[in-house]
JSON list of C-alpha atoms in Angstrom, two decimals:
[
{"chain": "A", "resi": 1, "resn": "UNK", "atom": "CA", "xyz": [-14.04, -8.68, 14.45]},
{"chain": "A", "resi": 2, "resn": "UNK", "atom": "CA", "xyz": [-11.25, -7.13, 16.52]},
{"chain": "A", "resi": 3, "resn": "UNK", "atom": "CA", "xyz": [-9.31, -4.16, 15.26]},
{"chain": "A", "resi": 4, "resn": "UNK", "atom": "CA", "xyz": [-5.67, -4.64, 14.38]},
{"chain": "A", "resi": 5, "resn": "UNK", "atom": "CA", "xyz": [-4.76, -0.99, 14.77]},
{"chain": "A", "resi": 6, "resn": "UNK", "atom": "CA", "xyz": [-4.19, 1.14, 17.82]},
{"chain": "A", "resi": 7, "resn": "UNK", "atom": "CA", "xyz": [-7.75, 2.44, 17.82]},
{"chain": "A", "resi": 8, "resn": "UNK", "atom": "CA", "xyz": [-11.13, 0.77, 17.31]},
{"chain": "A", "resi": 9, "resn": "UNK", "atom": "CA", "xyz": [-12.69, 0.40, 13.86]},
{"chain": "A", "resi": 10, "resn": "UNK", "atom": "CA", "xyz": [-14.63, 3.46, 12.80]},
{"chain": "A", "resi": 11, "resn": "UNK", "atom": "CA", "xyz": [-12.78, 5.63, 15.35]},
{"chain": "A", "resi": 12, "resn": "UNK", "atom": "CA", "xyz": [-10.78, 7.62, 12.86]},
{"chain": "A", "resi": 13, "resn": "UNK", "atom": "CA", "xyz": [-11.15, 10.94, 14.64]},
{"chain": "A", "resi": 14, "resn": "UNK", "atom": "CA", "xyz": [-7.45, 10.71, 15.41]},
{"chain": "A", "resi": 15, "resn": "UNK", "atom": "CA", "xyz": [-6.44, 9.95, 11.83]},
{"chain": "A", "resi": 16, "resn": "UNK", "atom": "CA", "xyz": [-4.25, 12.69, 10.47]},
{"chain": "A", "resi": 17, "resn": "UNK", "atom": "CA", "xyz": [-5.61, 14.45, 7.40]},
{"chain": "A", "resi": 18, "resn": "UNK", "atom": "CA", "xyz": [-4.32, 13.33, 4.04]},
{"chain": "A", "resi": 19, "resn": "UNK", "atom": "CA", "xyz": [-1.29, 15.25, 2.82]},
{"chain": "A", "resi": 20, "resn": "UNK", "atom": "CA", "xyz": [-2.37, 18.24, 0.75]},
{"chain": "A", "resi": 21, "resn": "UNK", "atom": "CA", "xyz": [-0.65, 17.02, -2.43]},
{"chain": "A", "resi": 22, "resn": "UNK", "atom": "CA", "xyz": [-2.79, 13.85, -2.34]},
{"chain": "A", "resi": 23, "resn": "UNK", "atom": "CA", "xyz": [-5.88, 16.04, -2.62]},
{"chain": "A", "resi": 24, "resn": "UNK", "atom": "CA", "xyz": [-4.79, 17.48, -5.96]},
{"chain": "A", "resi": 25, "resn": "UNK", "atom": "CA", "xyz": [-2.48, 14.77, -7.34]},
{"chain": "A", "resi": 26, "resn": "UNK", "atom": "CA", "xyz": [-5.17, 12.11, -6.95]},
{"chain": "A", "resi": 27, "resn": "UNK", "atom": "CA", "xyz": [-7.76, 13.97, -9.03]},
{"chain": "A", "resi": 28, "resn": "UNK", "atom": "CA", "xyz": [-5.07, 15.06, -11.50]},
{"chain": "A", "resi": 29, "resn": "UNK", "atom": "CA", "xyz": [-4.42, 11.36, -12.07]},
{"chain": "A", "resi": 30, "resn": "UNK", "atom": "CA", "xyz": [-7.92, 11.12, -13.53]},
{"chain": "A", "resi": 31, "resn": "UNK", "atom": "CA", "xyz": [-7.04, 13.35, -16.49]},
{"chain": "A", "resi": 32, "resn": "UNK", "atom": "CA", "xyz": [-5.60, 10.53, -18.64]},
{"chain": "A", "resi": 33, "resn": "UNK", "atom": "CA", "xyz": [-8.71, 8.42, -17.92]},
{"chain": "A", "resi": 34, "resn": "UNK", "atom": "CA", "xyz": [-11.05, 11.24, -18.89]},
{"chain": "A", "resi": 35, "resn": "UNK", "atom": "CA", "xyz": [-9.09, 12.30, -21.96]},
{"chain": "A", "resi": 36, "resn": "UNK", "atom": "CA", "xyz": [-8.74, 8.77, -23.33]},
{"chain": "A", "resi": 37, "resn": "UNK", "atom": "CA", "xyz": [-12.42, 7.97, -22.74]},
{"chain": "A", "resi": 38, "resn": "UNK", "atom": "CA", "xyz": [-13.43, 11.20, -24.47]},
{"chain": "A", "resi": 39, "resn": "UNK", "atom": "CA", "xyz": [-11.17, 10.45, -27.44]},
{"chain": "A", "resi": 40, "resn": "UNK", "atom": "CA", "xyz": [-12.53, 6.90, -27.65]},
{"chain": "A", "resi": 41, "resn": "UNK", "atom": "CA", "xyz": [-15.97, 8.40, -28.26]},
{"chain": "A", "resi": 42, "resn": "UNK", "atom": "CA", "xyz": [-15.16, 11.46, -30.37]},
{"chain": "A", "resi": 43, "resn": "UNK", "atom": "CA", "xyz": [-12.12, 10.62, -32.52]},
{"chain": "A", "resi": 44, "resn": "UNK", "atom": "CA", "xyz": [-11.91, 8.75, -35.79]},
{"chain": "A", "resi": 45, "resn": "UNK", "atom": "CA", "xyz": [-11.57, 4.98, -35.73]},
{"chain": "A", "resi": 46, "resn": "UNK", "atom": "CA", "xyz": [-7.76, 4.86, -35.70]},
{"chain": "A", "resi": 47, "resn": "UNK", "atom": "CA", "xyz": [-7.34, 7.45, -32.94]},
{"chain": "A", "resi": 48, "resn": "UNK", "atom": "CA", "xyz": [-10.25, 5.95, -30.97]},
{"chain": "A", "resi": 49, "resn": "UNK", "atom": "CA", "xyz": [-8.55, 2.54, -31.09]},
{"chain": "A", "resi": 50, "resn": "UNK", "atom": "CA", "xyz": [-5.32, 4.08, -29.81]},
{"chain": "A", "resi": 51, "resn": "UNK", "atom": "CA", "xyz": [-7.29, 5.93, -27.10]},
{"chain": "A", "resi": 52, "resn": "UNK", "atom": "CA", "xyz": [-8.81, 2.64, -25.89]},
{"chain": "A", "resi": 53, "resn": "UNK", "atom": "CA", "xyz": [-5.33, 1.08, -25.83]},
{"chain": "A", "resi": 54, "resn": "UNK", "atom": "CA", "xyz": [-3.99, 4.08, -23.86]},
{"chain": "A", "resi": 55, "resn": "UNK", "atom": "CA", "xyz": [-6.96, 3.85, -21.51]},
{"chain": "A", "resi": 56, "resn": "UNK", "atom": "CA", "xyz": [-6.28, 0.16, -20.85]},
{"chain": "A", "resi": 57, "resn": "UNK", "atom": "CA", "xyz": [-2.55, 0.73, -20.38]},
{"chain": "A", "resi": 58, "resn": "UNK", "atom": "CA", "xyz": [-3.10, 3.58, -17.93]},
{"chain": "A", "resi": 59, "resn": "UNK", "atom": "CA", "xyz": [-5.80, 1.62, -16.09]},
{"chain": "A", "resi": 60, "resn": "UNK", "atom": "CA", "xyz": [-3.40, -1.31, -15.71]},
{"chain": "A", "resi": 61, "resn": "UNK", "atom": "CA", "xyz": [-0.65, 0.97, -14.39]},
{"chain": "A", "resi": 62, "resn": "UNK", "atom": "CA", "xyz": [-3.00, 2.57, -11.85]},
{"chain": "A", "resi": 63, "resn": "UNK", "atom": "CA", "xyz": [-4.43, -0.78, -10.71]},
{"chain": "A", "resi": 64, "resn": "UNK", "atom": "CA", "xyz": [-0.88, -2.06, -10.17]},
{"chain": "A", "resi": 65, "resn": "UNK", "atom": "CA", "xyz": [-0.02, 1.12, -8.26]},
{"chain": "A", "resi": 66, "resn": "UNK", "atom": "CA", "xyz": [-2.97, 0.57, -5.93]},
{"chain": "A", "resi": 67, "resn": "UNK", "atom": "CA", "xyz": [-1.64, -2.85, -5.05]},
{"chain": "A", "resi": 68, "resn": "UNK", "atom": "CA", "xyz": [1.77, -1.39, -4.28]},
{"chain": "A", "resi": 69, "resn": "UNK", "atom": "CA", "xyz": [0.18, 0.86, -1.65]},
{"chain": "A", "resi": 70, "resn": "UNK", "atom": "CA", "xyz": [-0.54, -2.24, 0.41]},
{"chain": "A", "resi": 71, "resn": "UNK", "atom": "CA", "xyz": [3.02, -3.53, 0.20]},
{"chain": "A", "resi": 72, "resn": "UNK", "atom": "CA", "xyz": [4.10, -0.19, 1.61]},
{"chain": "A", "resi": 73, "resn": "UNK", "atom": "CA", "xyz": [1.57, -0.46, 4.42]},
{"chain": "A", "resi": 74, "resn": "UNK", "atom": "CA", "xyz": [2.66, -4.03, 5.21]},
{"chain": "A", "resi": 75, "resn": "UNK", "atom": "CA", "xyz": [6.34, -3.12, 5.28]},
{"chain": "A", "resi": 76, "resn": "UNK", "atom": "CA", "xyz": [5.77, -0.16, 7.63]},
{"chain": "A", "resi": 77, "resn": "UNK", "atom": "CA", "xyz": [3.01, -1.63, 9.79]},
{"chain": "A", "resi": 78, "resn": "UNK", "atom": "CA", "xyz": [3.22, -1.45, 13.58]},
{"chain": "A", "resi": 79, "resn": "UNK", "atom": "CA", "xyz": [3.58, -4.74, 15.45]},
{"chain": "A", "resi": 80, "resn": "UNK", "atom": "CA", "xyz": [-0.11, -4.60, 16.42]},
{"chain": "A", "resi": 81, "resn": "UNK", "atom": "CA", "xyz": [-1.00, -5.06, 12.72]},
{"chain": "A", "resi": 82, "resn": "UNK", "atom": "CA", "xyz": [1.23, -8.09, 12.13]},
{"chain": "A", "resi": 83, "resn": "UNK", "atom": "CA", "xyz": [-1.83, -10.29, 11.57]},
{"chain": "A", "resi": 84, "resn": "UNK", "atom": "CA", "xyz": [-2.69, -8.28, 8.47]},
{"chain": "A", "resi": 85, "resn": "UNK", "atom": "CA", "xyz": [0.71, -8.73, 6.77]},
{"chain": "A", "resi": 86, "resn": "UNK", "atom": "CA", "xyz": [-0.20, -11.68, 4.53]},
{"chain": "A", "resi": 87, "resn": "UNK", "atom": "CA", "xyz": [-3.55, -10.22, 3.36]},
{"chain": "A", "resi": 88, "resn": "UNK", "atom": "CA", "xyz": [-1.88, -6.86, 2.70]},
{"chain": "A", "resi": 89, "resn": "UNK", "atom": "CA", "xyz": [0.87, -8.46, 0.63]},
{"chain": "A", "resi": 90, "resn": "UNK", "atom": "CA", "xyz": [-1.77, -10.46, -1.24]},
{"chain": "A", "resi": 91, "resn": "UNK", "atom": "CA", "xyz": [-3.72, -7.30, -1.94]},
{"chain": "A", "resi": 92, "resn": "UNK", "atom": "CA", "xyz": [-0.46, -5.89, -3.22]},
{"chain": "A", "resi": 93, "resn": "UNK", "atom": "CA", "xyz": [-0.09, -8.64, -5.83]},
{"chain": "A", "resi": 94, "resn": "UNK", "atom": "CA", "xyz": [-3.64, -9.44, -6.97]},
{"chain": "A", "resi": 95, "resn": "UNK", "atom": "CA", "xyz": [-4.37, -6.06, -8.63]},
{"chain": "A", "resi": 96, "resn": "UNK", "atom": "CA", "xyz": [-1.22, -6.37, -10.76]},
{"chain": "A", "resi": 97, "resn": "UNK", "atom": "CA", "xyz": [-2.27, -9.84, -11.88]},
{"chain": "A", "resi": 98, "resn": "UNK", "atom": "CA", "xyz": [-5.74, -8.58, -12.78]},
{"chain": "A", "resi": 99, "resn": "UNK", "atom": "CA", "xyz": [-4.17, -5.67, -14.69]},
{"chain": "A", "resi": 100, "resn": "UNK", "atom": "CA", "xyz": [-1.89, -7.99, -16.62]},
{"chain": "A", "resi": 101, "resn": "UNK", "atom": "CA", "xyz": [-4.76, -10.34, -17.49]},
{"chain": "A", "resi": 102, "resn": "UNK", "atom": "CA", "xyz": [-6.85, -7.37, -18.65]},
{"chain": "A", "resi": 103, "resn": "UNK", "atom": "CA", "xyz": [-4.12, -6.32, -21.07]},
{"chain": "A", "resi": 104, "resn": "UNK", "atom": "CA", "xyz": [-4.14, -9.80, -22.61]},
{"chain": "A", "resi": 105, "resn": "UNK", "atom": "CA", "xyz": [-7.88, -9.63, -23.34]},
{"chain": "A", "resi": 106, "resn": "UNK", "atom": "CA", "xyz": [-9.58, -7.93, -26.27]},
{"chain": "A", "resi": 107, "resn": "UNK", "atom": "CA", "xyz": [-10.23, -4.23, -25.57]},
{"chain": "A", "resi": 108, "resn": "UNK", "atom": "CA", "xyz": [-13.87, -4.46, -24.42]},
{"chain": "A", "resi": 109, "resn": "UNK", "atom": "CA", "xyz": [-13.51, -7.22, -21.83]},
{"chain": "A", "resi": 110, "resn": "UNK", "atom": "CA", "xyz": [-10.09, -5.89, -20.80]},
{"chain": "A", "resi": 111, "resn": "UNK", "atom": "CA", "xyz": [-11.46, -2.43, -20.02]},
{"chain": "A", "resi": 112, "resn": "UNK", "atom": "CA", "xyz": [-14.37, -3.95, -18.08]},
{"chain": "A", "resi": 113, "resn": "UNK", "atom": "CA", "xyz": [-11.98, -6.15, -16.07]},
{"chain": "A", "resi": 114, "resn": "UNK", "atom": "CA", "xyz": [-9.86, -3.12, -15.19]},
{"chain": "A", "resi": 115, "resn": "UNK", "atom": "CA", "xyz": [-12.96, -1.23, -14.01]},
{"chain": "A", "resi": 116, "resn": "UNK", "atom": "CA", "xyz": [-13.99, -4.19, -11.86]},
{"chain": "A", "resi": 117, "resn": "UNK", "atom": "CA", "xyz": [-10.44, -4.47, -10.53]},
{"chain": "A", "resi": 118, "resn": "UNK", "atom": "CA", "xyz": [-10.42, -0.84, -9.41]},
{"chain": "A", "resi": 119, "resn": "UNK", "atom": "CA", "xyz": [-13.80, -1.12, -7.72]},
{"chain": "A", "resi": 120, "resn": "UNK", "atom": "CA", "xyz": [-12.99, -4.52, -6.22]},
{"chain": "A", "resi": 121, "resn": "UNK", "atom": "CA", "xyz": [-9.77, -3.21, -4.73]},
{"chain": "A", "resi": 122, "resn": "UNK", "atom": "CA", "xyz": [-11.66, -0.29, -3.19]},
{"chain": "A", "resi": 123, "resn": "UNK", "atom": "CA", "xyz": [-14.22, -2.74, -1.77]},
{"chain": "A", "resi": 124, "resn": "UNK", "atom": "CA", "xyz": [-11.48, -4.83, -0.13]},
{"chain": "A", "resi": 125, "resn": "UNK", "atom": "CA", "xyz": [-9.92, -1.63, 1.20]},
{"chain": "A", "resi": 126, "resn": "UNK", "atom": "CA", "xyz": [-13.27, -0.75, 2.74]},
{"chain": "A", "resi": 127, "resn": "UNK", "atom": "CA", "xyz": [-13.13, -3.98, 4.74]},
{"chain": "A", "resi": 128, "resn": "UNK", "atom": "CA", "xyz": [-9.57, -3.12, 5.79]},
{"chain": "A", "resi": 129, "resn": "UNK", "atom": "CA", "xyz": [-10.65, 0.36, 6.89]},
{"chain": "A", "resi": 130, "resn": "UNK", "atom": "CA", "xyz": [-13.41, -1.14, 9.05]},
{"chain": "A", "resi": 131, "resn": "UNK", "atom": "CA", "xyz": [-10.68, -3.14, 10.80]},
{"chain": "A", "resi": 132, "resn": "UNK", "atom": "CA", "xyz": [-8.72, 0.04, 11.43]},
{"chain": "A", "resi": 133, "resn": "UNK", "atom": "CA", "xyz": [-6.05, -0.66, 8.81]},
{"chain": "A", "resi": 134, "resn": "UNK", "atom": "CA", "xyz": [-6.63, 2.33, 6.54]},
{"chain": "A", "resi": 135, "resn": "UNK", "atom": "CA", "xyz": [-7.54, 5.93, 7.30]},
{"chain": "A", "resi": 136, "resn": "UNK", "atom": "CA", "xyz": [-11.01, 6.99, 6.24]},
{"chain": "A", "resi": 137, "resn": "UNK", "atom": "CA", "xyz": [-9.66, 10.04, 4.37]},
{"chain": "A", "resi": 138, "resn": "UNK", "atom": "CA", "xyz": [-7.69, 7.72, 2.10]},
{"chain": "A", "resi": 139, "resn": "UNK", "atom": "CA", "xyz": [-10.72, 5.51, 1.61]},
{"chain": "A", "resi": 140, "resn": "UNK", "atom": "CA", "xyz": [-13.01, 8.42, 0.69]},
{"chain": "A", "resi": 141, "resn": "UNK", "atom": "CA", "xyz": [-10.47, 9.67, -1.84]},
{"chain": "A", "resi": 142, "resn": "UNK", "atom": "CA", "xyz": [-9.97, 6.16, -3.25]},
{"chain": "A", "resi": 143, "resn": "UNK", "atom": "CA", "xyz": [-13.68, 5.61, -3.80]},
{"chain": "A", "resi": 144, "resn": "UNK", "atom": "CA", "xyz": [-14.12, 8.97, -5.53]},
{"chain": "A", "resi": 145, "resn": "UNK", "atom": "CA", "xyz": [-11.15, 8.36, -7.80]},
{"chain": "A", "resi": 146, "resn": "UNK", "atom": "CA", "xyz": [-12.04, 4.71, -8.43]},
{"chain": "A", "resi": 147, "resn": "UNK", "atom": "CA", "xyz": [-15.62, 5.44, -9.43]},
{"chain": "A", "resi": 148, "resn": "UNK", "atom": "CA", "xyz": [-14.50, 8.10, -11.90]},
{"chain": "A", "resi": 149, "resn": "UNK", "atom": "CA", "xyz": [-11.70, 5.91, -13.30]},
{"chain": "A", "resi": 150, "resn": "UNK", "atom": "CA", "xyz": [-14.02, 2.89, -13.59]},
{"chain": "A", "resi": 151, "resn": "UNK", "atom": "CA", "xyz": [-16.66, 4.99, -15.35]},
{"chain": "A", "resi": 152, "resn": "UNK", "atom": "CA", "xyz": [-14.00, 6.14, -17.83]},
{"chain": "A", "resi": 153, "resn": "UNK", "atom": "CA", "xyz": [-12.88, 2.56, -18.45]},
{"chain": "A", "resi": 154, "resn": "UNK", "atom": "CA", "xyz": [-16.48, 1.43, -18.96]},
{"chain": "A", "resi": 155, "resn": "UNK", "atom": "CA", "xyz": [-17.10, 4.38, -21.29]},
{"chain": "A", "resi": 156, "resn": "UNK", "atom": "CA", "xyz": [-14.09, 3.29, -23.30]},
{"chain": "A", "resi": 157, "resn": "UNK", "atom": "CA", "xyz": [-15.47, -0.25, -23.52]},
{"chain": "A", "resi": 158, "resn": "UNK", "atom": "CA", "xyz": [-18.89, 1.08, -24.54]},
{"chain": "A", "resi": 159, "resn": "UNK", "atom": "CA", "xyz": [-17.31, 3.11, -27.34]},
{"chain": "A", "resi": 160, "resn": "UNK", "atom": "CA", "xyz": [-16.38, -0.03, -29.26]},
{"chain": "A", "resi": 161, "resn": "UNK", "atom": "CA", "xyz": [-18.27, -0.47, -32.52]}
]
């Protein structure tokens, strides 16, 4: 499969490093996931129910945010990446739809759907990175954050009585 970027797939030696704030803001964004999952397991029933709701709401916001990244990439893409515009815009919309659907489900299935949405988005981004459309530093950070966030969402689902 040909690369759409200015350098071949897997040749990310020329990728600039991620901005320093991304390296601490990304992990800081896990704090609500971790706190809500912990509360879902350790608090009384009423607080645990609220914690699961907060976990789902935050998961939906983050999943929607991840889609928005791809709109930004599509809108600022070089001409060489024009063939990726429609898939990028699609990837910008689908996570928000999954997030919305997850909020309409009961807590257990909704939290599981959000976890799958985060991991599925990272999987699609992996394909995009292999085509030279995403820097590997971003992808490494995304996988680390997504695995932790998904584990928190699944922990919240598992905390249901």
